[in-house]
PDB file of C-alpha atoms in Angstrom:
ATOM      1  CA  MET A 108      29.844 -58.162 -53.458  1.00  0.00           C
ATOM      2  CA  GLU A 109      30.832 -56.922 -50.136  1.00  0.00           C
ATOM      3  CA  PRO A 110      30.159 -53.247 -49.288  1.00  0.00           C
ATOM      4  CA  GLN A 111      33.104 -50.900 -48.586  1.00  0.00           C
ATOM      5  CA  ILE A 112      33.105 -49.511 -45.227  1.00  0.00           C
ATOM      6  CA  PHE A 113      34.194 -45.958 -44.789  1.00  0.00           C
ATOM      7  CA  VAL A 114      37.417 -45.737 -43.105  1.00  0.00           C
ATOM      8  CA  PRO A 115      38.434 -42.132 -42.153  1.00  0.00           C
ATOM      9  CA  PRO A 116      42.014 -40.839 -42.502  1.00  0.00           C
ATOM     10  CA  ASN A 117      44.312 -41.037 -39.826  1.00  0.00           C
ATOM     11  CA  ASP A 118      44.958 -37.313 -39.317  1.00  0.00           C
ATOM     12  CA  VAL A 119      41.378 -36.159 -38.355  1.00  0.00           C
ATOM     13  CA  ILE A 120      41.426 -32.845 -36.475  1.00  0.00           C
ATOM     14  CA  THR A 121      38.734 -32.616 -33.822  1.00  0.00           C
ATOM     15  CA  PRO A 122      37.260 -29.234 -33.149  1.00  0.00           C
ATOM     16  CA  ALA A 123      38.001 -27.350 -29.903  1.00  0.00           C
ATOM     17  CA  SER A 124      35.411 -26.991 -27.310  1.00  0.00           C
ATOM     18  CA  ILE A 125      33.092 -24.007 -27.764  1.00  0.00           C
ATOM     19  CA  SER A 126      33.596 -21.084 -25.217  1.00  0.00           C
ATOM     20  CA  TRP A 127      30.749 -19.628 -23.238  1.00  0.00           C
ATOM     21  CA  PHE A 128      32.259 -16.286 -23.511  1.00  0.00           C
ATOM     22  CA  PRO A 129      31.450 -14.082 -25.252  1.00  0.00           C
ATOM     23  CA  PRO A 130      27.805 -14.823 -25.355  1.00  0.00           C
ATOM     24  CA  SER A 131      25.684 -14.164 -28.322  1.00  0.00           C
ATOM     25  CA  TRP A 132      24.005 -10.695 -28.680  1.00  0.00           C
ATOM     26  CA  LEU A 133      20.573 -12.322 -28.042  1.00  0.00           C
ATOM     27  CA  LEU A 134      21.761 -13.825 -24.809  1.00  0.00           C
ATOM     28  CA  SER A 135      23.409 -10.625 -23.743  1.00  0.00           C
ATOM     29  CA  VAL A 136      20.128  -8.901 -24.217  1.00  0.00           C
ATOM     30  CA  ILE A 137      18.114 -11.502 -22.287  1.00  0.00           C
ATOM     31  CA  LEU A 138      20.675 -11.461 -19.430  1.00  0.00           C
ATOM     32  CA  PHE A 139      20.501  -7.647 -19.151  1.00  0.00           C
ATOM     33  CA  THR A 140      16.703  -7.496 -19.373  1.00  0.00           C
ATOM     34  CA  VAL A 141      16.434 -10.190 -16.677  1.00  0.00           C
ATOM     35  CA  PHE A 142      18.875  -8.225 -14.413  1.00  0.00           C
ATOM     36  CA  ALA A 143      17.202  -4.842 -15.051  1.00  0.00           C
ATOM     37  CA  LEU A 144      13.853  -6.446 -14.317  1.00  0.00           C
ATOM     38  CA  ILE A 145      15.052  -7.959 -11.055  1.00  0.00           C
ATOM     39  CA  ILE A 146      16.611  -4.539  -9.979  1.00  0.00           C
ATOM     40  CA  TRP A 147      13.275  -2.630 -10.921  1.00  0.00           C
ATOM     41  CA  CYS A 148      11.247  -5.098  -8.807  1.00  0.00           C
ATOM     42  CA  ILE A 149      13.497  -4.710  -5.807  1.00  0.00           C
ATOM     43  CA  ILE A 150      13.480  -0.883  -6.162  1.00  0.00           C
ATOM     44  CA  THR A 151       9.660  -0.992  -6.596  1.00  0.00           C
ATOM     45  CA  LEU A 152       9.067  -3.112  -3.598  1.00  0.00           C
ATOM     46  CA  VAL A 153      11.346  -0.992  -1.371  1.00  0.00           C
ATOM     47  CA  LYS A 154       9.506   2.245  -2.487  1.00  0.00           C
ATOM     48  CA  TYR A 155       6.056   0.499  -2.041  1.00  0.00           C
ATOM     49  CA  ARG A 156       6.792  -0.522   1.434  1.00  0.00           C
ATOM     50  CA  HIS A 157       8.298   2.908   2.401  1.00  0.00           C
ATOM     51  CA  ALA A 158       5.118   4.627   0.932  1.00  0.00           C
ATOM     52  CA  TYR A 159       2.795   2.592   3.107  1.00  0.00           C
ATOM     53  CA  ALA A 160       4.914   2.300   6.043  1.00  0.00           C
ATOM     54  CA  VAL A 161       2.699   4.742   8.010  1.00  0.00           C
ATOM     55  CA  LYS A 162      -0.294   2.917   6.979  1.00  0.00           C
ATOM     56  CA  ARG A 163       1.006  -0.411   8.404  1.00  0.00           C
ATOM     57  CA  ALA A 164       2.046   1.398  11.739  1.00  0.00           C
ATOM     58  CA  ALA A 165      -1.473   2.883  11.996  1.00  0.00           C
ATOM     59  CA  ILE A 166      -3.160  -0.527  11.637  1.00  0.00           C
ATOM     60  CA  ILE A 167      -0.895  -1.818  14.476  1.00  0.00           C
ATOM     61  CA  GLU A 168      -1.812   1.185  16.468  1.00  0.00           C
ATOM     62  CA  LEU A 169      -5.532   0.559  15.679  1.00  0.00           C
ATOM     63  CA  SER A 170      -5.350  -2.950  17.016  1.00  0.00           C
ATOM     64  CA  GLU A 171      -3.482  -1.768  20.092  1.00  0.00           C
ATOM     65  CA  ILE A 172      -6.068   0.718  20.745  1.00  0.00           C
ATOM     66  CA  GLN A 173      -8.867  -1.931  20.354  1.00  0.00           C
ATOM     67  CA  ALA A 174      -7.031  -4.395  22.718  1.00  0.00           C
ATOM     68  CA  GLN A 175      -6.846  -1.802  25.658  1.00  0.00           C
ATOM     69  CA  ALA A 176      -9.560  -2.697  28.017  1.00  0.00           C
ATOM     70  CA  ASN A 177      -8.938   0.219  30.429  1.00  0.00           C
ATOM     71  CA  LEU A 178     -10.018   2.856  27.782  1.00  0.00           C
ATOM     72  CA  SER A 179     -13.577   4.114  27.746  1.00  0.00           C
ATOM     73  CA  ASP A 180     -15.571   4.271  24.489  1.00  0.00           C
ATOM     74  CA  PHE A 181     -15.011   8.030  24.275  1.00  0.00           C
ATOM     75  CA  GLN A 182     -11.320   7.522  24.629  1.00  0.00           C
ATOM     76  CA  LYS A 183     -11.239   4.985  21.928  1.00  0.00           C
ATOM     77  CA  LEU A 184     -13.140   7.314  19.582  1.00  0.00           C
ATOM     78  CA  VAL A 185     -10.837  10.141  20.365  1.00  0.00           C
ATOM     79  CA  LEU A 186      -7.798   7.992  19.597  1.00  0.00           C
ATOM     80  CA  PHE A 187      -9.528   6.483  16.350  1.00  0.00           C
ATOM     81  CA  ASN A 188     -10.331  10.249  15.288  1.00  0.00           C
ATOM     82  CA  GLN A 189      -6.645  11.301  16.197  1.00  0.00           C
ATOM     83  CA  LEU A 190      -5.197   8.366  14.256  1.00  0.00           C
ATOM     84  CA  LEU A 191      -7.410   9.309  11.001  1.00  0.00           C
ATOM     85  CA  LYS A 192      -6.184  12.736  11.297  1.00  0.00           C
ATOM     86  CA  ARG A 193      -2.567  11.856  11.574  1.00  0.00           C
ATOM     87  CA  LEU A 194      -2.947   9.562   8.616  1.00  0.00           C
ATOM     88  CA  ALA A 195      -4.831  12.346   6.521  1.00  0.00           C
ATOM     89  CA  LEU A 196      -2.088  14.790   7.349  1.00  0.00           C
ATOM     90  CA  HIS A 197       0.699  12.338   6.451  1.00  0.00           C
ATOM     91  CA  TYR A 198      -0.938  11.033   3.073  1.00  0.00           C
ATOM     92  CA  TYR A 199      -2.417  14.516   2.008  1.00  0.00           C
ATOM     93  CA  PRO A 200       0.082  17.125   2.840  1.00  0.00           C
ATOM     94  CA  GLN A 201      -0.990  19.527   0.235  1.00  0.00           C
ATOM     95  CA  GLU A 202      -4.284  19.731   2.153  1.00  0.00           C
ATOM     96  CA  GLN A 203      -2.852  20.254   5.512  1.00  0.00           C
ATOM     97  CA  ASN A 204      -4.282  23.597   6.298  1.00  0.00           C
ATOM     98  CA  SER A 205      -7.931  22.379   5.456  1.00  0.00           C
ATOM     99  CA  ILE A 206      -7.607  19.052   7.175  1.00  0.00           C
ATOM    100  CA  THR A 207      -6.577  20.540  10.472  1.00  0.00           C
ATOM    101  CA  LEU A 208      -9.660  22.751  10.575  1.00  0.00           C
ATOM    102  CA  LEU A 209     -12.182  20.053   9.668  1.00  0.00           C
ATOM    103  CA  HIS A 210     -14.511  18.717  12.183  1.00  0.00           C
ATOM    104  CA  SER A 211     -17.896  17.019  12.665  1.00  0.00           C
ATOM    105  CA  GLN A 212     -19.754  16.631   9.339  1.00  0.00           C
ATOM    106  CA  ALA A 213     -17.205  18.380   7.277  1.00  0.00           C
ATOM    107  CA  TRP A 214     -14.565  15.948   8.516  1.00  0.00           C
ATOM    108  CA  SER A 215     -16.846  12.998   7.856  1.00  0.00           C
ATOM    109  CA  ASP A 216     -17.617  14.336   4.351  1.00  0.00           C
ATOM    110  CA  TRP A 217     -13.907  14.788   3.559  1.00  0.00           C
ATOM    111  CA  LEU A 218     -13.156  11.245   4.709  1.00  0.00           C
ATOM    112  CA  GLN A 219     -15.823   9.907   2.662  1.00  0.00           C
ATOM    113  CA  GLY A 220     -14.919  12.036  -0.466  1.00  0.00           C
ATOM    114  CA  LYS A 221     -11.380  10.491  -0.318  1.00  0.00           C
ATOM    115  CA  CYS A 222     -12.637   6.878  -0.637  1.00  0.00           C
ATOM    116  CA  GLN A 223     -12.189   5.239  -4.018  1.00  0.00           C
ATOM    117  CA  SER A 224     -15.133   3.053  -3.353  1.00  0.00           C
ATOM    118  CA  ALA A 225     -18.458   3.915  -1.603  1.00  0.00           C
ATOM    119  CA  PRO A 226     -18.446   2.666   1.899  1.00  0.00           C
ATOM    120  CA  ASN A 227     -21.507   0.499   2.948  1.00  0.00           C
ATOM    121  CA  ASP A 228     -24.073   1.776   5.093  1.00  0.00           C
ATOM    122  CA  GLN A 229     -22.619   0.361   8.291  1.00  0.00           C
ATOM    123  CA  THR A 230     -19.170   1.900   7.649  1.00  0.00           C
ATOM    124  CA  LEU A 231     -20.822   5.204   6.607  1.00  0.00           C
ATOM    125  CA  GLU A 232     -22.744   5.292   9.906  1.00  0.00           C
ATOM    126  CA  ALA A 233     -19.423   4.484  11.795  1.00  0.00           C
ATOM    127  CA  LEU A 234     -17.499   7.226  10.122  1.00  0.00           C
ATOM    128  CA  ASN A 235     -20.477   9.730  11.079  1.00  0.00           C
ATOM    129  CA  THR A 236     -20.489   8.486  14.552  1.00  0.00           C
ATOM    130  CA  LEU A 237     -16.746   8.844  14.836  1.00  0.00           C
ATOM    131  CA  SER A 238     -16.787  12.287  13.631  1.00  0.00           C
ATOM    132  CA  HIS A 239     -19.803  13.394  15.621  1.00  0.00           C
ATOM    133  CA  ALA A 240     -19.188  11.404  18.817  1.00  0.00           C
ATOM    134  CA  LEU A 241     -16.558  13.899  20.078  1.00  0.00           C
ATOM    135  CA  TYR A 242     -19.531  16.523  20.431  1.00  0.00           C
ATOM    136  CA  LEU A 243     -22.037  14.351  22.031  1.00  0.00           C
ATOM    137  CA  PRO A 244     -22.851  14.800  25.734  1.00  0.00           C
ATOM    138  CA  ALA A 245     -21.304  12.243  28.215  1.00  0.00           C
ATOM    139  CA  SER A 246     -24.530  10.575  28.902  1.00  0.00           C
ATOM    140  CA  GLN A 247     -24.847   9.137  25.333  1.00  0.00           C
ATOM    141  CA  PHE A 248     -21.439   7.360  25.454  1.00  0.00           C
ATOM    142  CA  ASP A 249     -22.877   4.410  27.192  1.00  0.00           C
ATOM    143  CA  ASN A 250     -24.716   3.502  23.972  1.00  0.00           C
ATOM    144  CA  LEU A 251     -21.735   3.836  21.666  1.00  0.00           C
ATOM    145  CA  ASN A 252     -19.984   0.708  20.310  1.00  0.00           C
ATOM    146  CA  THR A 253     -16.393   1.373  19.088  1.00  0.00           C
ATOM    147  CA  HIS A 254     -16.141  -1.821  17.066  1.00  0.00           C
ATOM    148  CA  PRO A 255     -17.803  -0.324  13.899  1.00  0.00           C
ATOM    149  CA  SER A 256     -15.643   2.819  14.322  1.00  0.00           C
ATOM    150  CA  ALA A 257     -12.613   0.580  14.310  1.00  0.00           C
ATOM    151  CA  LYS A 258     -13.799  -1.004  11.206  1.00  0.00           C
ATOM    152  CA  ALA A 259     -14.440   2.328   9.729  1.00  0.00           C
ATOM    153  CA  VAL A 260     -11.014   3.353  10.314  1.00  0.00           C
ATOM    154  CA  LEU A 261      -9.701   0.164   8.947  1.00  0.00           C
ATOM    155  CA  PHE A 262     -11.969   0.755   5.776  1.00  0.00           C
ATOM    156  CA  TRP A 263     -10.705   4.295   5.454  1.00  0.00           C
ATOM    157  CA  THR A 264      -6.934   3.211   5.532  1.00  0.00           C
ATOM    158  CA  GLY A 265      -7.687   0.789   2.905  1.00  0.00           C
ATOM    159  CA  LYS A 266      -9.880   2.713   0.646  1.00  0.00           C
ATOM    160  CA  GLY A 267      -9.018   6.332   1.439  1.00  0.00           C
ATOM    161  CA  LEU A 268      -5.374   6.569   1.178  1.00  0.00           C
ATOM    162  CA  PRO A 269      -3.774   7.598  -2.292  1.00  0.00           C
ATOM    163  CA  LYS A 270      -2.917   4.653  -4.654  1.00  0.00           C
ATOM    164  CA  PHE A 271       0.728   3.681  -5.423  1.00  0.00           C
ATOM    165  CA  ASN A 272       1.502   4.582  -9.138  1.00  0.00           C
ATOM    166  CA  TRP A 273       3.608   1.719 -10.462  1.00  0.00           C
ATOM    167  CA  LEU A 274       5.035   3.784 -13.330  1.00  0.00           C
ATOM    168  CA  THR A 275       6.245   6.727 -11.313  1.00  0.00           C
ATOM    169  CA  LEU A 276       6.737   4.610  -8.035  1.00  0.00           C
ATOM    170  CA  ARG A 277       5.027   7.404  -5.948  1.00  0.00           C
ATOM    171  CA  LEU A 278       1.570   7.784  -4.272  1.00  0.00           C
ATOM    172  CA  SER A 279      -0.821   9.340  -6.615  1.00  0.00           C
ATOM    173  CA  ASN A 280      -3.417  11.724  -5.313  1.00  0.00           C
ATOM    174  CA  LYS A 281      -4.856  12.537  -8.955  1.00  0.00           C
ATOM    175  CA  GLY A 282      -8.355  11.773  -9.347  1.00  0.00           C
ATOM    176  CA  ILE A 283      -9.310  11.264  -5.673  1.00  0.00           C
ATOM    177  CA  GLY A 284     -11.925  13.435  -4.127  1.00  0.00           C
TER     178      GLY A 284
END
């Protein structure tokens, strides 16, 4: 006996192609979430770069000061100290009155107090040298080496500035010093 083969009827109606719109609610939620995340990332990146624009400019200025061969060690130390003061005044505006009055050991202690991690001995000595060198007699400037002081400035710009809060998208001075 021969099996019977199924023969479809002649009037078969094929379904129309499925439209991509409107998407399902799940796809809508996924697309909305992805777009919101992309927008949040762009806004966060812009605010982060804006918050640390002065820091980037200070690092560039620090390298320019180091590259200038016509400056004496004393002049470099003065410029490093001015750079640190400007950074401190910009990133800690609530302490502006006290920062402008700080000098010598009090200035060095304030800088060390703002660091989130403890500086090593060489950086600590460089910060002290940087703050005390302005008051040394001119005869002692021949023994000064400005390279550790530049490293101290670079260390402080990395560890002494307020951290960026990723939730509020602002610099956070809370819990520092």
